PDB file of C-alpha atoms and ligand atoms in Angstrom:
ATOM      1  CA  MET A 229     -22.957   6.954  35.917  1.00  0.00           C
ATOM      2  CA  PRO A 230     -18.948   7.667  33.639  1.00  0.00           C
ATOM      3  CA  ARG A 231     -19.450   8.176  30.369  1.00  0.00           C
ATOM      4  CA  LYS A 232     -19.134   5.043  27.814  1.00  0.00           C
ATOM      5  CA  VAL A 233     -16.632   5.787  25.396  1.00  0.00           C
ATOM      6  CA  ILE A 234     -13.989   3.607  22.407  1.00  0.00           C
ATOM      7  CA  LEU A 235     -10.685   4.954  21.974  1.00  0.00           C
ATOM      8  CA  ASP A 236      -9.775   4.251  18.351  1.00  0.00           C
ATOM      9  CA  VAL A 237      -6.039   4.096  18.380  1.00  0.00           C
ATOM     10  CA  ASP A 238      -3.478   4.565  15.947  1.00  0.00           C
ATOM     11  CA  PRO A 239      -0.187   4.535  18.700  1.00  0.00           C
ATOM     12  CA  GLY A 240       1.453   6.829  18.239  1.00  0.00           C
ATOM     13  CA  ILE A 241       3.018   8.887  20.958  1.00  0.00           C
ATOM     14  CA  ASP A 242      -0.224  11.505  21.462  1.00  0.00           C
ATOM     15  CA  ASP A 243      -2.482   8.685  21.089  1.00  0.00           C
ATOM     16  CA  ALA A 244      -0.513   7.017  24.371  1.00  0.00           C
ATOM     17  CA  VAL A 245      -0.796  10.079  25.816  1.00  0.00           C
ATOM     18  CA  ALA A 246      -4.653  10.560  25.418  1.00  0.00           C
ATOM     19  CA  LEU A 247      -4.896   6.629  26.416  1.00  0.00           C
ATOM     20  CA  CYS A 248      -3.276   7.504  29.618  1.00  0.00           C
ATOM     21  CA  MET A 249      -5.251  10.594  30.105  1.00  0.00           C
ATOM     22  CA  ALA A 250      -9.039   8.416  29.614  1.00  0.00           C
ATOM     23  CA  LEU A 251      -7.980   4.984  31.551  1.00  0.00           C
ATOM     24  CA  PHE A 252      -7.739   6.430  34.647  1.00  0.00           C
ATOM     25  CA  ASN A 253     -10.333   8.458  33.907  1.00  0.00           C
ATOM     26  CA  PRO A 254     -12.959   7.951  36.805  1.00  0.00           C
ATOM     27  CA  GLY A 255     -15.683  10.333  34.687  1.00  0.00           C
ATOM     28  CA  LEU A 256     -15.453   7.499  31.467  1.00  0.00           C
ATOM     29  CA  GLU A 257     -15.890   4.005  31.514  1.00  0.00           C
ATOM     30  CA  VAL A 258     -13.569   2.859  28.380  1.00  0.00           C
ATOM     31  CA  VAL A 259     -15.787   0.286  27.500  1.00  0.00           C
ATOM     32  CA  ALA A 260     -12.910  -0.939  24.635  1.00  0.00           C
ATOM     33  CA  VAL A 261      -9.905   0.251  22.328  1.00  0.00           C
ATOM     34  CA  THR A 262      -9.708  -0.346  19.390  1.00  0.00           C
ATOM     35  CA  ALA A 263      -5.891  -0.066  16.697  1.00  0.00           C
ATOM     36  CA  VAL A 264      -6.266   0.574  13.755  1.00  0.00           C
ATOM     37  CA  GLY A 265      -3.073   1.679  11.147  1.00  0.00           C
ATOM     38  CA  GLY A 266      -1.753   5.128  10.991  1.00  0.00           C
ATOM     39  CA  ASN A 267       1.328   6.361  12.855  1.00  0.00           C
ATOM     40  CA  VAL A 268       2.592   2.578  12.609  1.00  0.00           C
ATOM     41  CA  PRO A 269       1.007  -0.237  10.714  1.00  0.00           C
ATOM     42  CA  PRO A 270      -1.510  -2.286  11.528  1.00  0.00           C
ATOM     43  CA  ALA A 271      -0.367  -5.566  13.011  1.00  0.00           C
ATOM     44  CA  GLN A 272       2.378  -3.136  15.177  1.00  0.00           C
ATOM     45  CA  ALA A 273      -1.164  -0.519  15.914  1.00  0.00           C
ATOM     46  CA  THR A 274      -2.405  -3.556  17.432  1.00  0.00           C
ATOM     47  CA  ARG A 275       0.597  -4.214  19.836  1.00  0.00           C
ATOM     48  CA  ASN A 276       1.300  -0.979  21.264  1.00  0.00           C
ATOM     49  CA  VAL A 277      -2.452  -1.019  22.407  1.00  0.00           C
ATOM     50  CA  GLN A 278      -1.281  -4.050  24.620  1.00  0.00           C
ATOM     51  CA  VAL A 279       2.211  -2.635  25.226  1.00  0.00           C
ATOM     52  CA  ILE A 280       0.307   0.653  26.929  1.00  0.00           C
ATOM     53  CA  LEU A 281      -2.052  -1.497  28.349  1.00  0.00           C
ATOM     54  CA  GLU A 282       0.259  -3.509  30.248  1.00  0.00           C
ATOM     55  CA  GLN A 283       2.642  -0.406  30.566  1.00  0.00           C
ATOM     56  CA  VAL A 284       0.063   2.024  32.658  1.00  0.00           C
ATOM     57  CA  ASP A 285      -2.230  -1.051  34.262  1.00  0.00           C
ATOM     58  CA  PRO A 286      -5.449   0.458  34.316  1.00  0.00           C
ATOM     59  CA  PRO A 287      -7.991  -0.110  37.683  1.00  0.00           C
ATOM     60  CA  ARG A 288     -10.482  -1.796  34.510  1.00  0.00           C
ATOM     61  CA  TRP A 289      -9.111  -3.007  31.059  1.00  0.00           C
ATOM     62  CA  PRO A 290     -11.128  -2.508  28.220  1.00  0.00           C
ATOM     63  CA  ARG A 291     -12.111  -5.234  24.954  1.00  0.00           C
ATOM     64  CA  ILE A 292      -8.926  -4.303  22.629  1.00  0.00           C
ATOM     65  CA  GLY A 293      -9.581  -4.622  18.510  1.00  0.00           C
ATOM     66  CA  ALA A 294      -6.792  -5.804  16.000  1.00  0.00           C
ATOM     67  CA  ALA A 295      -6.654  -2.901  13.439  1.00  0.00           C
ATOM     68  CA  SER A 296      -6.457  -5.111  10.491  1.00  0.00           C
ATOM     69  CA  GLU A 297      -4.933  -3.689   6.653  1.00  0.00           C
ATOM     70  CA  PRO A 298      -6.802  -1.047   5.176  1.00  0.00           C
ATOM     71  CA  ASP A 299      -8.469  -1.423   1.719  1.00  0.00           C
ATOM     72  CA  GLU A 300      -5.578   0.618   0.342  1.00  0.00           C
ATOM     73  CA  PRO A 301      -1.745   0.316   1.467  1.00  0.00           C
ATOM     74  CA  LEU A 302      -0.877   2.850   3.856  1.00  0.00           C
ATOM     75  CA  PRO A 303       0.430   5.563   2.274  1.00  0.00           C
ATOM     76  CA  VAL A 304       2.887   7.389   4.894  1.00  0.00           C
ATOM     77  CA  ASP A 305       3.765   6.178   8.484  1.00  0.00           C
ATOM     78  CA  GLY A 306       4.655   8.480  11.829  1.00  0.00           C
ATOM     79  CA  ARG A 307       7.767   7.133  12.593  1.00  0.00           C
ATOM     80  CA  HIS A 308       9.366  10.040  11.403  1.00  0.00           C
ATOM     81  CA  LEU A 309       7.493  11.676  14.664  1.00  0.00           C
ATOM     82  CA  HIS A 310       6.231   8.735  16.900  1.00  0.00           C
ATOM     83  CA  GLY A 311       9.959   6.305  16.565  1.00  0.00           C
ATOM     84  CA  ILE A 312      10.041   3.082  14.640  1.00  0.00           C
ATOM     85  CA  ASP A 313       7.581   1.317  16.927  1.00  0.00           C
ATOM     86  CA  GLY A 314       5.560   4.194  16.769  1.00  0.00           C
ATOM     87  CA  LEU A 315       6.083   4.379  20.545  1.00  0.00           C
ATOM     88  CA  GLY A 316       9.741   6.449  20.588  1.00  0.00           C
ATOM     89  CA  GLY A 317      11.857   3.300  20.249  1.00  0.00           C
ATOM     90  CA  ALA A 318      11.426   2.015  23.095  1.00  0.00           C
ATOM     91  CA  ASN A 319      11.006  -1.064  22.599  1.00  0.00           C
ATOM     92  CA  PHE A 320       8.863  -2.380  25.596  1.00  0.00           C
ATOM     93  CA  GLU A 321       8.106  -6.024  25.588  1.00  0.00           C
ATOM     94  CA  VAL A 322       4.638  -7.621  25.524  1.00  0.00           C
ATOM     95  CA  ALA A 323       3.290 -10.490  26.906  1.00  0.00           C
ATOM     96  CA  GLU A 324       2.004 -12.964  24.290  1.00  0.00           C
ATOM     97  CA  LEU A 325      -0.553 -11.341  21.868  1.00  0.00           C
ATOM     98  CA  ARG A 326      -4.083 -12.850  22.608  1.00  0.00           C
ATOM     99  CA  SER A 327      -5.761 -13.469  19.590  1.00  0.00           C
ATOM    100  CA  ARG A 328      -8.148 -10.403  19.126  1.00  0.00           C
ATOM    101  CA  HIS A 329     -11.754  -9.743  17.314  1.00  0.00           C
ATOM    102  CA  PRO A 330     -10.992  -7.171  14.544  1.00  0.00           C
ATOM    103  CA  SER A 331     -11.799  -3.339  15.545  1.00  0.00           C
ATOM    104  CA  GLU A 332     -14.730  -2.845  13.665  1.00  0.00           C
ATOM    105  CA  LYS A 333     -16.600  -5.794  15.097  1.00  0.00           C
ATOM    106  CA  VAL A 334     -15.018  -5.094  18.613  1.00  0.00           C
ATOM    107  CA  ILE A 335     -16.998  -1.493  17.571  1.00  0.00           C
ATOM    108  CA  CYS A 336     -19.962  -3.245  16.390  1.00  0.00           C
ATOM    109  CA  ASP A 337     -20.229  -5.823  19.666  1.00  0.00           C
ATOM    110  CA  ALA A 338     -20.270  -2.212  22.125  1.00  0.00           C
ATOM    111  CA  VAL A 339     -22.138  -0.308  20.528  1.00  0.00           C
ATOM    112  CA  ARG A 340     -25.321  -2.456  19.665  1.00  0.00           C
ATOM    113  CA  ALA A 341     -24.713  -3.405  23.681  1.00  0.00           C
ATOM    114  CA  ASP A 342     -25.580   0.376  24.571  1.00  0.00           C
ATOM    115  CA  PRO A 343     -27.655   1.705  22.009  1.00  0.00           C
ATOM    116  CA  ASP A 344     -27.171   5.593  21.006  1.00  0.00           C
ATOM    117  CA  SER A 345     -24.725   5.531  24.416  1.00  0.00           C
ATOM    118  CA  VAL A 346     -21.410   4.886  23.697  1.00  0.00           C
ATOM    119  CA  THR A 347     -18.955   8.084  22.160  1.00  0.00           C
ATOM    120  CA  ILE A 348     -16.519   6.964  20.266  1.00  0.00           C
ATOM    121  CA  ILE A 349     -13.099   8.919  20.168  1.00  0.00           C
ATOM    122  CA  ALA A 350     -11.607   8.401  17.044  1.00  0.00           C
ATOM    123  CA  LEU A 351      -7.460   9.688  16.722  1.00  0.00           C
ATOM    124  CA  GLY A 352      -6.297   7.747  14.289  1.00  0.00           C
ATOM    125  CA  PRO A 353      -7.639   6.648  10.433  1.00  0.00           C
ATOM    126  CA  LEU A 354     -11.256   6.499  10.733  1.00  0.00           C
ATOM    127  CA  THR A 355     -10.658   3.065   8.988  1.00  0.00           C
ATOM    128  CA  ASN A 356     -12.500   0.979  11.582  1.00  0.00           C
ATOM    129  CA  ILE A 357     -15.607   3.010  12.166  1.00  0.00           C
ATOM    130  CA  ALA A 358     -16.175   2.979   8.269  1.00  0.00           C
ATOM    131  CA  ARG A 359     -15.900  -0.327   8.408  1.00  0.00           C
ATOM    132  CA  ALA A 360     -18.393  -0.974  11.725  1.00  0.00           C
ATOM    133  CA  PHE A 361     -20.660   1.106   9.495  1.00  0.00           C
ATOM    134  CA  GLN A 362     -19.940  -1.494   7.170  1.00  0.00           C
ATOM    135  CA  ARG A 363     -21.317  -4.207   9.156  1.00  0.00           C
ATOM    136  CA  ASP A 364     -24.008  -2.563  10.333  1.00  0.00           C
ATOM    137  CA  PRO A 365     -25.605   1.110   8.247  1.00  0.00           C
ATOM    138  CA  GLU A 366     -27.387   1.742  11.069  1.00  0.00           C
ATOM    139  CA  LEU A 367     -25.003   1.596  14.398  1.00  0.00           C
ATOM    140  CA  PRO A 368     -26.583   3.454  16.763  1.00  0.00           C
ATOM    141  CA  ILE A 369     -23.098   5.498  17.798  1.00  0.00           C
ATOM    142  CA  GLY A 370     -23.852   7.914  20.583  1.00  0.00           C
ATOM    143  CA  GLN A 371     -21.358  10.415  18.936  1.00  0.00           C
ATOM    144  CA  ILE A 372     -18.219  10.094  16.918  1.00  0.00           C
ATOM    145  CA  VAL A 373     -15.699  12.912  17.961  1.00  0.00           C
ATOM    146  CA  MET A 374     -12.737  13.221  15.413  1.00  0.00           C
ATOM    147  CA  MET A 375      -8.900  14.528  16.109  1.00  0.00           C
ATOM    148  CA  GLY A 376      -8.164  15.041  12.260  1.00  0.00           C
ATOM    149  CA  GLY A 377      -8.880  17.318   9.209  1.00  0.00           C
ATOM    150  CA  ALA A 378      -8.176  21.271   8.915  1.00  0.00           C
ATOM    151  CA  VAL A 379     -10.330  23.727   7.933  1.00  0.00           C
ATOM    152  CA  SER A 380      -8.478  26.774   6.368  1.00  0.00           C
ATOM    153  CA  GLY A 381      -5.020  26.051   7.801  1.00  0.00           C
ATOM    154  CA  PRO A 382      -2.754  24.299   5.836  1.00  0.00           C
ATOM    155  CA  GLY A 383      -2.723  20.494   6.180  1.00  0.00           C
ATOM    156  CA  ASN A 384      -0.005  18.366   7.593  1.00  0.00           C
ATOM    157  CA  ILE A 385       1.287  15.524   5.892  1.00  0.00           C
ATOM    158  CA  THR A 386       0.842  17.018   2.543  1.00  0.00           C
ATOM    159  CA  PRO A 387       0.017  21.011   2.094  1.00  0.00           C
ATOM    160  CA  THR A 388      -3.589  20.328   1.919  1.00  0.00           C
ATOM    161  CA  ALA A 389      -3.988  17.311   4.013  1.00  0.00           C
ATOM    162  CA  GLU A 390      -4.032  16.368   7.577  1.00  0.00           C
ATOM    163  CA  PHE A 391      -2.650  12.640   8.929  1.00  0.00           C
ATOM    164  CA  ASN A 392      -5.651  10.720   9.886  1.00  0.00           C
ATOM    165  CA  ILE A 393      -7.900  11.956   6.675  1.00  0.00           C
ATOM    166  CA  TYR A 394      -4.590  11.360   4.312  1.00  0.00           C
ATOM    167  CA  CYS A 395      -4.028   7.332   5.447  1.00  0.00           C
ATOM    168  CA  ASP A 396      -7.892   6.728   4.696  1.00  0.00           C
ATOM    169  CA  PRO A 397      -9.969   9.631   2.767  1.00  0.00           C
ATOM    170  CA  GLN A 398     -12.467   7.180   1.442  1.00  0.00           C
ATOM    171  CA  SER A 399     -13.428   5.944   5.292  1.00  0.00           C
ATOM    172  CA  ALA A 400     -13.440   9.851   6.325  1.00  0.00           C
ATOM    173  CA  ARG A 401     -15.771  10.568   3.558  1.00  0.00           C
ATOM    174  CA  LYS A 402     -17.524   7.987   4.901  1.00  0.00           C
ATOM    175  CA  VAL A 403     -17.880   8.711   8.305  1.00  0.00           C
ATOM    176  CA  PHE A 404     -18.497  12.505   7.666  1.00  0.00           C
ATOM    177  CA  ARG A 405     -21.493  11.283   5.562  1.00  0.00           C
ATOM    178  CA  SER A 406     -22.464   9.306   8.280  1.00  0.00           C
ATOM    179  CA  ARG A 407     -25.690  10.406   9.950  1.00  0.00           C
ATOM    180  CA  SER A 408     -24.069  10.161  13.070  1.00  0.00           C
ATOM    181  CA  THR A 409     -23.292  13.102  15.817  1.00  0.00           C
ATOM    182  CA  LYS A 410     -20.006  14.108  14.962  1.00  0.00           C
ATOM    183  CA  THR A 411     -17.260  16.440  16.345  1.00  0.00           C
ATOM    184  CA  LEU A 412     -14.435  17.630  14.538  1.00  0.00           C
ATOM    185  CA  ILE A 413     -11.193  18.516  16.146  1.00  0.00           C
ATOM    186  CA  PRO A 414      -9.042  19.901  13.174  1.00  0.00           C
ATOM    187  CA  LEU A 415      -5.249  20.772  13.103  1.00  0.00           C
ATOM    188  CA  ASP A 416      -6.636  24.965  13.223  1.00  0.00           C
ATOM    189  CA  VAL A 417      -6.582  23.981  16.515  1.00  0.00           C
ATOM    190  CA  THR A 418      -4.485  21.205  18.103  1.00  0.00           C
ATOM    191  CA  ASN A 419      -1.449  23.123  16.617  1.00  0.00           C
ATOM    192  CA  ARG A 420      -1.779  25.776  18.835  1.00  0.00           C
ATOM    193  CA  LEU A 421      -0.778  24.215  21.659  1.00  0.00           C
ATOM    194  CA  VAL A 422       3.004  22.532  22.148  1.00  0.00           C
ATOM    195  CA  LEU A 423       3.506  20.136  25.249  1.00  0.00           C
ATOM    196  CA  SER A 424       7.086  22.100  26.396  1.00  0.00           C
ATOM    197  CA  TYR A 425       9.732  20.726  28.311  1.00  0.00           C
ATOM    198  CA  ASP A 426       8.874  22.327  31.340  1.00  0.00           C
ATOM    199  CA  LEU A 427       5.259  20.618  31.044  1.00  0.00           C
ATOM    200  CA  PHE A 428       7.163  17.669  30.614  1.00  0.00           C
ATOM    201  CA  ASN A 429       9.098  18.399  33.912  1.00  0.00           C
ATOM    202  CA  ARG A 430       5.421  18.452  35.649  1.00  0.00           C
ATOM    203  CA  LEU A 431       4.591  15.149  34.668  1.00  0.00           C
ATOM    204  CA  PRO A 432       4.159  12.214  37.100  1.00  0.00           C
ATOM    205  CA  ASP A 433       7.900  11.136  38.007  1.00  0.00           C
ATOM    206  CA  GLU A 434       9.177   7.832  36.946  1.00  0.00           C
ATOM    207  CA  SER A 435       8.397   5.455  40.669  1.00  0.00           C
ATOM    208  CA  THR A 436       5.171   5.978  39.070  1.00  0.00           C
ATOM    209  CA  LYS A 437       3.344   3.421  36.219  1.00  0.00           C
ATOM    210  CA  VAL A 438       2.201   6.584  34.342  1.00  0.00           C
ATOM    211  CA  GLY A 439       4.848   8.462  34.991  1.00  0.00           C
ATOM    212  CA  SER A 440       7.592   5.740  34.378  1.00  0.00           C
ATOM    213  CA  PHE A 441       6.386   4.435  30.726  1.00  0.00           C
ATOM    214  CA  LEU A 442       5.682   8.975  29.431  1.00  0.00           C
ATOM    215  CA  ARG A 443       9.264   9.684  30.568  1.00  0.00           C
ATOM    216  CA  LYS A 444      10.524   6.324  28.146  1.00  0.00           C
ATOM    217  CA  ILE A 445       7.695   7.252  24.773  1.00  0.00           C
ATOM    218  CA  LEU A 446       8.315  11.468  25.444  1.00  0.00           C
ATOM    219  CA  PRO A 447      12.007  12.163  25.565  1.00  0.00           C
ATOM    220  CA  PRO A 448      12.212  10.724  21.797  1.00  0.00           C
ATOM    221  CA  ALA A 449       9.545  12.442  20.435  1.00  0.00           C
ATOM    222  CA  PHE A 450      10.821  16.009  21.937  1.00  0.00           C
ATOM    223  CA  ARG A 451      14.587  14.968  20.278  1.00  0.00           C
ATOM    224  CA  ASN A 452      12.069  14.529  16.780  1.00  0.00           C
ATOM    225  CA  TYR A 453      10.102  17.273  16.589  1.00  0.00           C
ATOM    226  CA  ARG A 454      13.338  19.787  17.500  1.00  0.00           C
ATOM    227  CA  ARG A 455      15.038  17.689  14.348  1.00  0.00           C
ATOM    228  CA  GLN A 456      12.152  17.895  12.224  1.00  0.00           C
ATOM    229  CA  PHE A 457      10.863  21.265  13.149  1.00  0.00           C
ATOM    230  CA  GLY A 458      12.934  23.277  15.331  1.00  0.00           C
ATOM    231  CA  LEU A 459       9.717  23.134  18.120  1.00  0.00           C
ATOM    232  CA  GLU A 460      10.851  22.793  21.262  1.00  0.00           C
ATOM    233  CA  GLY A 461       8.258  20.578  22.424  1.00  0.00           C
ATOM    234  CA  ILE A 462       5.700  18.118  21.296  1.00  0.00           C
ATOM    235  CA  HIS A 463       1.874  18.577  19.180  1.00  0.00           C
ATOM    236  CA  VAL A 464      -0.125  16.350  21.433  1.00  0.00           C
ATOM    237  CA  HIS A 465      -3.196  16.350  18.813  1.00  0.00           C
ATOM    238  CA  ASP A 466      -4.793  13.743  20.561  1.00  0.00           C
ATOM    239  CA  SER A 467      -5.002  14.651  24.082  1.00  0.00           C
ATOM    240  CA  ILE A 468      -7.135  17.728  22.835  1.00  0.00           C
ATOM    241  CA  ALA A 469      -9.589  15.510  20.844  1.00  0.00           C
ATOM    242  CA  LEU A 470      -9.928  13.416  24.651  1.00  0.00           C
ATOM    243  CA  LEU A 471     -10.408  17.260  26.403  1.00  0.00           C
ATOM    244  CA  ALA A 472     -12.635  18.516  24.161  1.00  0.00           C
ATOM    245  CA  ALA A 473     -15.219  15.351  24.286  1.00  0.00           C
ATOM    246  CA  ILE A 474     -14.706  15.098  28.206  1.00  0.00           C
ATOM    247  CA  ARG A 475     -14.579  18.564  28.625  1.00  0.00           C
ATOM    248  CA  PRO A 476     -16.491  20.796  25.730  1.00  0.00           C
ATOM    249  CA  GLU A 477     -17.090  24.012  27.907  1.00  0.00           C
ATOM    250  CA  LEU A 478     -13.182  24.558  27.013  1.00  0.00           C
ATOM    251  CA  PHE A 479     -14.013  24.557  23.157  1.00  0.00           C
ATOM    252  CA  THR A 480     -15.740  26.849  20.902  1.00  0.00           C
ATOM    253  CA  MET A 481     -17.248  24.903  18.331  1.00  0.00           C
ATOM    254  CA  GLN A 482     -19.166  25.713  15.716  1.00  0.00           C
ATOM    255  CA  GLU A 483     -22.164  23.831  13.190  1.00  0.00           C
ATOM    256  CA  MET A 484     -20.625  22.988   9.903  1.00  0.00           C
ATOM    257  CA  ALA A 485     -20.787  21.035   6.217  1.00  0.00           C
ATOM    258  CA  GLY A 486     -17.610  19.186   5.992  1.00  0.00           C
ATOM    259  CA  ASP A 487     -16.911  16.493   3.686  1.00  0.00           C
ATOM    260  CA  VAL A 488     -13.584  15.004   2.361  1.00  0.00           C
ATOM    261  CA  GLU A 489     -11.502  15.077  -1.463  1.00  0.00           C
ATOM    262  CA  THR A 490     -10.676  11.831  -2.145  1.00  0.00           C
ATOM    263  CA  SER A 491      -8.346  12.351  -5.405  1.00  0.00           C
ATOM    264  CA  GLY A 492      -6.303  14.633  -7.131  1.00  0.00           C
ATOM    265  CA  ASN A 493      -2.573  14.452  -7.013  1.00  0.00           C
ATOM    266  CA  LEU A 494      -2.202  17.610  -4.663  1.00  0.00           C
ATOM    267  CA  THR A 495      -5.762  17.276  -2.629  1.00  0.00           C
ATOM    268  CA  THR A 496      -6.559  13.945  -1.617  1.00  0.00           C
ATOM    269  CA  GLY A 497      -6.965  13.720   1.573  1.00  0.00           C
ATOM    270  CA  ALA A 498      -8.292  17.493   2.484  1.00  0.00           C
ATOM    271  CA  THR A 499     -11.518  18.397   4.231  1.00  0.00           C
ATOM    272  CA  VAL A 500     -13.211  20.971   2.480  1.00  0.00           C
ATOM    273  CA  PHE A 501     -16.085  22.969   4.314  1.00  0.00           C
ATOM    274  CA  ASP A 502     -19.659  24.689   2.837  1.00  0.00           C
ATOM    275  CA  ARG A 503     -18.573  28.163   4.261  1.00  0.00           C
ATOM    276  CA  ARG A 504     -19.924  30.269   1.910  1.00  0.00           C
ATOM    277  CA  ARG A 505     -22.249  33.361   2.065  1.00  0.00           C
ATOM    278  CA  VAL A 506     -25.640  30.874   1.939  1.00  0.00           C
ATOM    279  CA  PRO A 507     -23.991  27.297   2.548  1.00  0.00           C
ATOM    280  CA  ALA A 508     -25.778  24.437  -0.374  1.00  0.00           C
ATOM    281  CA  TRP A 509     -24.261  21.880   2.104  1.00  0.00           C
ATOM    282  CA  ARG A 510     -26.233  20.691   5.095  1.00  0.00           C
ATOM    283  CA  HIS A 511     -24.641  20.879   8.704  1.00  0.00           C
ATOM    284  CA  ASN A 512     -23.172  17.371   9.049  1.00  0.00           C
ATOM    285  CA  MET A 513     -20.811  18.253  12.597  1.00  0.00           C
ATOM    286  CA  ALA A 514     -19.803  20.523  14.959  1.00  0.00           C
ATOM    287  CA  VAL A 515     -16.352  21.993  14.421  1.00  0.00           C
ATOM    288  CA  VAL A 516     -14.163  23.178  17.345  1.00  0.00           C
ATOM    289  CA  VAL A 517     -12.627  26.720  15.944  1.00  0.00           C
ATOM    290  CA  ASP A 518     -11.229  27.466  19.524  1.00  0.00           C
ATOM    291  CA  MET A 519      -9.965  26.606  22.717  1.00  0.00           C
ATOM    292  CA  ASP A 520      -8.744  27.724  26.103  1.00  0.00           C
ATOM    293  CA  THR A 521      -5.210  26.705  25.608  1.00  0.00           C
ATOM    294  CA  ALA A 522      -4.127  27.792  28.600  1.00  0.00           C
ATOM    295  CA  GLU A 523      -6.920  25.889  30.588  1.00  0.00           C
ATOM    296  CA  VAL A 524      -6.684  22.584  28.465  1.00  0.00           C
ATOM    297  CA  MET A 525      -2.718  22.091  28.750  1.00  0.00           C
ATOM    298  CA  GLU A 526      -3.388  22.332  32.595  1.00  0.00           C
ATOM    299  CA  GLN A 527      -5.740  19.885  32.391  1.00  0.00           C
ATOM    300  CA  ILE A 528      -3.886  17.336  30.235  1.00  0.00           C
ATOM    301  CA  VAL A 529      -1.069  17.386  33.183  1.00  0.00           C
ATOM    302  CA  ARG A 530      -4.006  17.003  35.925  1.00  0.00           C
ATOM    303  CA  LEU A 531      -5.108  14.193  34.171  1.00  0.00           C
ATOM    304  CA  LEU A 532      -2.030  12.584  33.871  1.00  0.00           C
ATOM    305  CA  SER A 533      -1.002  13.492  37.667  1.00  0.00           C
ATOM    306  CA  ASP A 534      -4.514  11.643  38.725  1.00  0.00           C
ATOM    307  CA  ALA A 535      -3.868   8.416  36.488  1.00  0.00           C
ATOM    308  CA  ALA A 536      -0.321   8.404  38.237  1.00  0.00           C
ATOM    309  CA  ARG A 537      -1.798   8.681  41.610  1.00  0.00           C
ATOM    310  CA  MET A 538      -4.524   5.734  41.011  1.00  0.00           C
TER     311      MET A 538
HETATM  312  O1  RIB B  71      -2.241  14.500  12.485  1.00  0.00           O
HETATM  313  C1  RIB B  71      -1.903  14.268  14.210  1.00  0.00           C
HETATM  314  C2  RIB B  71      -2.945  13.305  14.213  1.00  0.00           C
HETATM  315  O2  RIB B  71      -2.449  11.892  13.217  1.00  0.00           O
HETATM  316  C3  RIB B  71      -2.684  12.512  15.650  1.00  0.00           C
HETATM  317  O3  RIB B  71      -3.849  11.918  15.198  1.00  0.00           O
HETATM  318  C4  RIB B  71      -1.628  11.935  15.319  1.00  0.00           C
HETATM  319  O4  RIB B  71      -1.622  10.340  16.352  1.00  0.00           O
HETATM  320  C5  RIB B  71      -1.376  10.984  13.877  1.00  0.00           C
HETATM  321  O5  RIB B  71      -2.379  10.146  13.773  1.00  0.00           O
HETATM  322 CA1   CA B  72      -3.628   9.206  16.384  1.00  0.00          CA
END
């Protein structure tokens, strides 16, 4: 029985790669893809979700949720890495955007249709999930798997904060404090893996829809990463988070007590964990602390190659 998942995304190059891995995976039923502002503004994120689906044309189309404006204007975006349109500046055409329900409504409807059975894989700011809880405080989500935060390593958008949490720390705190079963994949682990050129050359070729799409969006990201970080490759944070959801045996997890700082010039968006010898905070999530990096990379390439064959 395929596992029911919702992907909540702010595409975003690594969101797009994760979507390609998930949409063709026979072990997953992607019941919805819900857009959220982050790497790009909300309207662009919604457009990009439709672009990705039209470009790769999965066997089963999920429902699409439209991103709405967050309560506070987004403090940053990711266009310096992901391109002006969030997809490498490829300027894809898109069919007319049908009117969509807001992401938080799509999440509530999908979860209520299958109580305690849907996994939300959150790959952007946590705005939609916090709003879903606002609409339906007892929302019976099976599991929330979140890419975000940092445990002992630095942030990536400020010295203390990771991008997804920093974009909407109030929502992140609400989700961290929710009673749902949660798993966090932080930068400490996702920064260890770089998708390099030789791995890029192993991806499906232009004759496939997935291969053609990836070969349009990835080269500009490689250029941006080289220019900004001197890296010969790109991070794929969201692909790793997706794998942690579907292949947890490749990861080492530890129960922790985590929360989010929502104020402070230097600390807003920081994720804080009680790791004192005798913690006072109650454990509220499983945190990925290690992974089989070589196998995770192999699985990313394999899932993308499988996607191209379908
Ligand atoms: O910090 C990395 C995260 O922020 C990834 O999800 C990336 O897509 C951006 O959303
Ligand atoms: Ca993302």
